[in-house]
mmCIF file with all atom_site columns, C-alpha atoms in Angstrom:
data_model
loop_
_atom_site.group_PDB
_atom_site.id
_atom_site.type_symbol
_atom_site.label_atom_id
_atom_site.label_alt_id
_atom_site.label_comp_id
_atom_site.label_asym_id
_atom_site.label_entity_id
_atom_site.label_seq_id
_atom_site.pdbx_PDB_ins_code
_atom_site.Cartn_x
_atom_site.Cartn_y
_atom_site.Cartn_z
_atom_site.occupancy
_atom_site.B_iso_or_equiv
_atom_site.pdbx_formal_charge
_atom_site.auth_seq_id
_atom_site.auth_comp_id
_atom_site.auth_asym_id
_atom_site.auth_atom_id
_atom_site.pdbx_PDB_model_num
ATOM 1  C CA . GLN S 1 1  ? 133.614 235.612 71.617 1.00 80.00 ? 228 GLN S CA 1
ATOM 2  C CA . GLU S 1 2  ? 131.635 234.784 74.432 1.00 83.00 ? 229 GLU S CA 1
ATOM 3  C CA . ASN S 1 3  ? 129.771 237.722 74.702 1.00 88.00 ? 230 ASN S CA 1
ATOM 4  C CA . ASP S 1 4  ? 128.713 237.534 71.188 1.00 90.00 ? 231 ASP S CA 1
ATOM 5  C CA . ILE S 1 5  ? 127.502 233.810 71.654 1.00 92.00 ? 232 ILE S CA 1
ATOM 6  C CA . LEU S 1 6  ? 125.794 235.304 75.054 1.00 93.00 ? 233 LEU S CA 1
ATOM 7  C CA . ARG S 1 7  ? 124.282 238.025 73.197 1.00 92.00 ? 234 ARG S CA 1
ATOM 8  C CA . ILE S 1 8  ? 122.901 236.084 70.959 1.00 94.00 ? 235 ILE S CA 1
ATOM 9  C CA . VAL S 1 9  ? 121.149 233.894 73.035 1.00 94.00 ? 236 VAL S CA 1
ATOM 10 C CA . ARG S 1 10 ? 119.792 236.810 74.705 1.00 94.00 ? 237 ARG S CA 1
ATOM 11 C CA . ASN S 1 11 ? 118.368 238.082 72.167 1.00 95.00 ? 238 ASN S CA 1
ATOM 12 C CA . THR S 1 12 ? 117.095 234.830 70.686 1.00 96.00 ? 239 THR S CA 1
ATOM 13 C CA . GLN S 1 13 ? 115.416 234.067 73.972 1.00 95.00 ? 240 GLN S CA 1
ATOM 14 C CA . CYS S 1 14 ? 113.798 238.087 74.159 1.00 95.00 ? 241 CYS S CA 1
ATOM 15 C CA . GLU S 1 15 ? 112.856 237.344 70.311 1.00 95.00 ? 242 GLU S CA 1
ATOM 16 C CA . LEU S 1 16 ? 111.262 233.395 71.330 1.00 93.00 ? 243 LEU S CA 1
ATOM 17 C CA . VAL S 1 17 ? 109.375 236.050 73.941 1.00 91.00 ? 244 VAL S CA 1
ATOM 18 C CA . ARG S 1 18 ? 107.926 238.899 71.938 1.00 93.00 ? 245 ARG S CA 1
ATOM 19 C CA . THR S 1 19 ? 106.984 235.815 69.853 1.00 94.00 ? 246 THR S CA 1
ATOM 20 C CA . LYS S 1 20 ? 105.599 233.754 72.698 1.00 91.00 ? 247 LYS S CA 1
ATOM 21 C CA . ARG S 1 21 ? 103.315 237.327 73.966 1.00 88.00 ? 248 ARG S CA 1
ATOM 22 C CA . ALA S 1 22 ? 102.332 237.749 70.316 1.00 89.00 ? 249 ALA S CA 1
ATOM 23 C CA . LEU S 1 23 ? 100.840 234.066 69.471 1.00 90.00 ? 250 LEU S CA 1
ATOM 24 C CA . ALA S 1 24 ? 99.469  234.288 72.608 1.00 89.00 ? 251 ALA S CA 1
ATOM 25 C CA . THR S 1 25 ? 97.443  237.822 72.028 1.00 88.00 ? 252 THR S CA 1
ATOM 26 C CA . SER S 1 26 ? 96.540  235.905 68.455 1.00 89.00 ? 253 SER S CA 1
ATOM 27 C CA . ALA S 1 27 ? 94.904  233.011 70.106 1.00 91.00 ? 254 ALA S CA 1
ATOM 28 C CA . ALA S 1 28 ? 93.144  234.713 72.690 1.00 91.00 ? 255 ALA S CA 1
ATOM 29 C CA . GLN S 1 29 ? 91.347  236.915 70.109 1.00 90.00 ? 256 GLN S CA 1
ATOM 30 C CA . TYR S 1 30 ? 89.035  233.107 69.361 1.00 91.00 ? 257 TYR S CA 1
ATOM 31 C CA . ASP S 1 31 ? 90.499  230.310 71.878 1.00 92.00 ? 258 ASP S CA 1
ATOM 32 C CA . GLY S 1 32 ? 91.459  231.974 75.298 1.00 91.00 ? 259 GLY S CA 1
ATOM 33 C CA . TRP S 1 33 ? 92.018  228.461 76.431 1.00 91.00 ? 260 TRP S CA 1
ATOM 34 C CA . LEU S 1 34 ? 94.828  228.091 73.866 1.00 92.00 ? 261 LEU S CA 1
ATOM 35 C CA . ALA S 1 35 ? 96.308  231.224 74.733 1.00 92.00 ? 262 ALA S CA 1
ATOM 36 C CA . ALA S 1 36 ? 96.504  229.949 78.254 1.00 92.00 ? 263 ALA S CA 1
ATOM 37 C CA . SER S 1 37 ? 98.295  226.599 77.363 1.00 92.00 ? 264 SER S CA 1
ATOM 38 C CA . ILE S 1 38 ? 100.664 228.827 75.077 1.00 92.00 ? 265 ILE S CA 1
ATOM 39 C CA . LEU S 1 39 ? 102.238 230.694 77.847 1.00 91.00 ? 266 LEU S CA 1
ATOM 40 C CA . GLN S 1 40 ? 101.582 228.231 79.818 1.00 92.00 ? 267 GLN S CA 1
ATOM 41 C CA . LEU S 1 41 ? 99.668  229.406 82.375 1.00 92.00 ? 268 LEU S CA 1
ATOM 42 C CA . PRO S 1 42 ? 97.272  226.764 84.792 1.00 90.00 ? 269 PRO S CA 1
ATOM 43 C CA . GLU S 1 43 ? 94.663  225.032 84.482 1.00 85.00 ? 270 GLU S CA 1
ATOM 44 C CA . CYS S 1 44 ? 91.820  226.820 85.134 1.00 87.00 ? 271 CYS S CA 1
ATOM 45 C CA . MET S 1 45 ? 93.217  230.267 83.601 1.00 92.00 ? 272 MET S CA 1
ATOM 46 C CA . ASN S 1 46 ? 91.795  231.790 80.576 1.00 91.00 ? 273 ASN S CA 1
ATOM 47 C CA . LEU S 1 47 ? 92.579  234.347 78.304 1.00 92.00 ? 274 LEU S CA 1
ATOM 48 C CA . GLN S 1 48 ? 90.135  237.153 76.426 1.00 91.00 ? 275 GLN S CA 1
ATOM 49 C CA . ALA S 1 49 ? 91.706  239.448 74.219 1.00 88.00 ? 276 ALA S CA 1
ATOM 50 C CA . GLN S 1 50 ? 90.037  242.529 74.200 1.00 86.00 ? 277 GLN S CA 1
ATOM 51 C CA . GLY S 1 51 ? 92.301  244.884 71.245 1.00 81.00 ? 278 GLY S CA 1
ATOM 52 C CA . GLU S 1 52 ? 95.333  245.330 72.318 1.00 78.00 ? 279 GLU S CA 1
ATOM 53 C CA . THR S 1 53 ? 94.498  244.652 75.825 1.00 85.00 ? 280 THR S CA 1
ATOM 54 C CA . VAL S 1 54 ? 94.479  240.722 77.072 1.00 87.00 ? 281 VAL S CA 1
ATOM 55 C CA . LEU S 1 55 ? 92.567  240.222 80.779 1.00 90.00 ? 282 LEU S CA 1
ATOM 56 C CA . LEU S 1 56 ? 93.797  237.026 82.527 1.00 91.00 ? 283 LEU S CA 1
ATOM 57 C CA . LYS S 1 57 ? 90.714  234.843 83.266 1.00 91.00 ? 284 LYS S CA 1
ATOM 58 C CA . GLN S 1 58 ? 90.828  232.283 86.274 1.00 90.00 ? 285 GLN S CA 1
ATOM 59 C CA . CYS S 1 59 ? 88.156  229.947 87.052 1.00 86.00 ? 286 CYS S CA 1
ATOM 60 C CA . ARG S 1 60 ? 87.751  227.036 89.640 1.00 84.00 ? 287 ARG S CA 1
ATOM 61 C CA . ALA S 1 61 ? 87.592  223.640 88.773 1.00 81.00 ? 288 ALA S CA 1
ATOM 62 C CA . ILE S 1 62 ? 84.569  221.412 90.338 1.00 83.00 ? 289 ILE S CA 1
ATOM 63 C CA . ARG S 1 63 ? 84.237  217.504 89.801 1.00 86.00 ? 290 ARG S CA 1
ATOM 64 C CA . ILE S 1 64 ? 80.399  217.410 87.844 1.00 83.00 ? 291 ILE S CA 1
ATOM 65 C CA . THR S 1 65 ? 78.928  213.993 87.190 1.00 87.00 ? 292 THR S CA 1
ATOM 66 C CA . PHE S 1 66 ? 76.428  214.587 84.034 1.00 86.00 ? 293 PHE S CA 1
ATOM 67 C CA . THR S 1 67 ? 74.211  212.508 82.087 1.00 88.00 ? 294 THR S CA 1
ATOM 68 C CA . THR S 1 68 ? 74.145  211.216 77.679 1.00 88.00 ? 295 THR S CA 1
ATOM 69 C CA . GLU S 1 69 ? 71.332  213.188 75.983 1.00 83.00 ? 296 GLU S CA 1
ATOM 70 C CA . THR S 1 70 ? 70.851  212.145 72.577 1.00 84.00 ? 297 THR S CA 1
ATOM 71 C CA . THR S 1 71 ? 69.702  215.046 70.853 1.00 79.00 ? 298 THR S CA 1
ATOM 72 C CA . SER S 1 72 ? 69.199  215.257 66.532 1.00 82.00 ? 299 SER S CA 1
ATOM 73 C CA . CYS S 1 73 ? 73.018  216.735 66.483 1.00 78.00 ? 300 CYS S CA 1
ATOM 74 C CA . GLY S 1 74 ? 73.151  212.918 68.110 1.00 82.00 ? 301 GLY S CA 1
ATOM 75 C CA . PRO S 1 75 ? 74.966  212.547 71.807 1.00 85.00 ? 302 PRO S CA 1
ATOM 76 C CA . GLN S 1 76 ? 75.045  215.169 74.405 1.00 82.00 ? 303 GLN S CA 1
ATOM 77 C CA . PRO S 1 77 ? 77.203  215.600 77.722 1.00 85.00 ? 304 PRO S CA 1
ATOM 78 C CA . ARG S 1 78 ? 74.362  217.344 80.349 1.00 84.00 ? 305 ARG S CA 1
ATOM 79 C CA . PHE S 1 79 ? 75.336  218.857 83.149 1.00 84.00 ? 306 PHE S CA 1
ATOM 80 C CA . LYS S 1 80 ? 71.177  219.984 85.493 1.00 84.00 ? 307 LYS S CA 1
ATOM 81 C CA . ASN S 1 81 ? 70.352  222.159 82.676 1.00 80.00 ? 308 ASN S CA 1
ATOM 82 C CA . PHE S 1 82 ? 73.057  222.682 80.580 1.00 76.00 ? 309 PHE S CA 1
ATOM 83 C CA . THR S 1 83 ? 75.003  221.241 77.956 1.00 75.00 ? 310 THR S CA 1
ATOM 84 C CA . ILE S 1 84 ? 79.082  221.313 78.086 1.00 70.00 ? 311 ILE S CA 1
ATOM 85 C CA . ALA S 1 85 ? 80.911  222.086 75.337 1.00 67.00 ? 312 ALA S CA 1
ATOM 86 C CA . THR S 1 86 ? 84.337  220.331 75.041 1.00 62.00 ? 313 THR S CA 1
ATOM 87 C CA . ASN S 1 87 ? 86.956  223.416 76.059 1.00 57.00 ? 314 ASN S CA 1
ATOM 88 C CA . GLY S 1 88 ? 84.601  223.685 79.311 1.00 53.00 ? 315 GLY S CA 1
#
């Protein structure tokens, strides 16, 4: 009976890993940062889906100082000549 319980636990863990991978692959189609967080990847890692293939992209964190510019859409963060999106 103990072996049966271990087999059930092992199968459940494998199914969880497969589900997590499928969820991350699906999420990567729309939001690479979300997909990376689903797999609990370190900060500055991003997944990009290309069909059945998923690319892992790594960035580097840098500290910046930004200003606020008010546009017709309201206040926007600006760094040098760029606006900053909420996902980086």
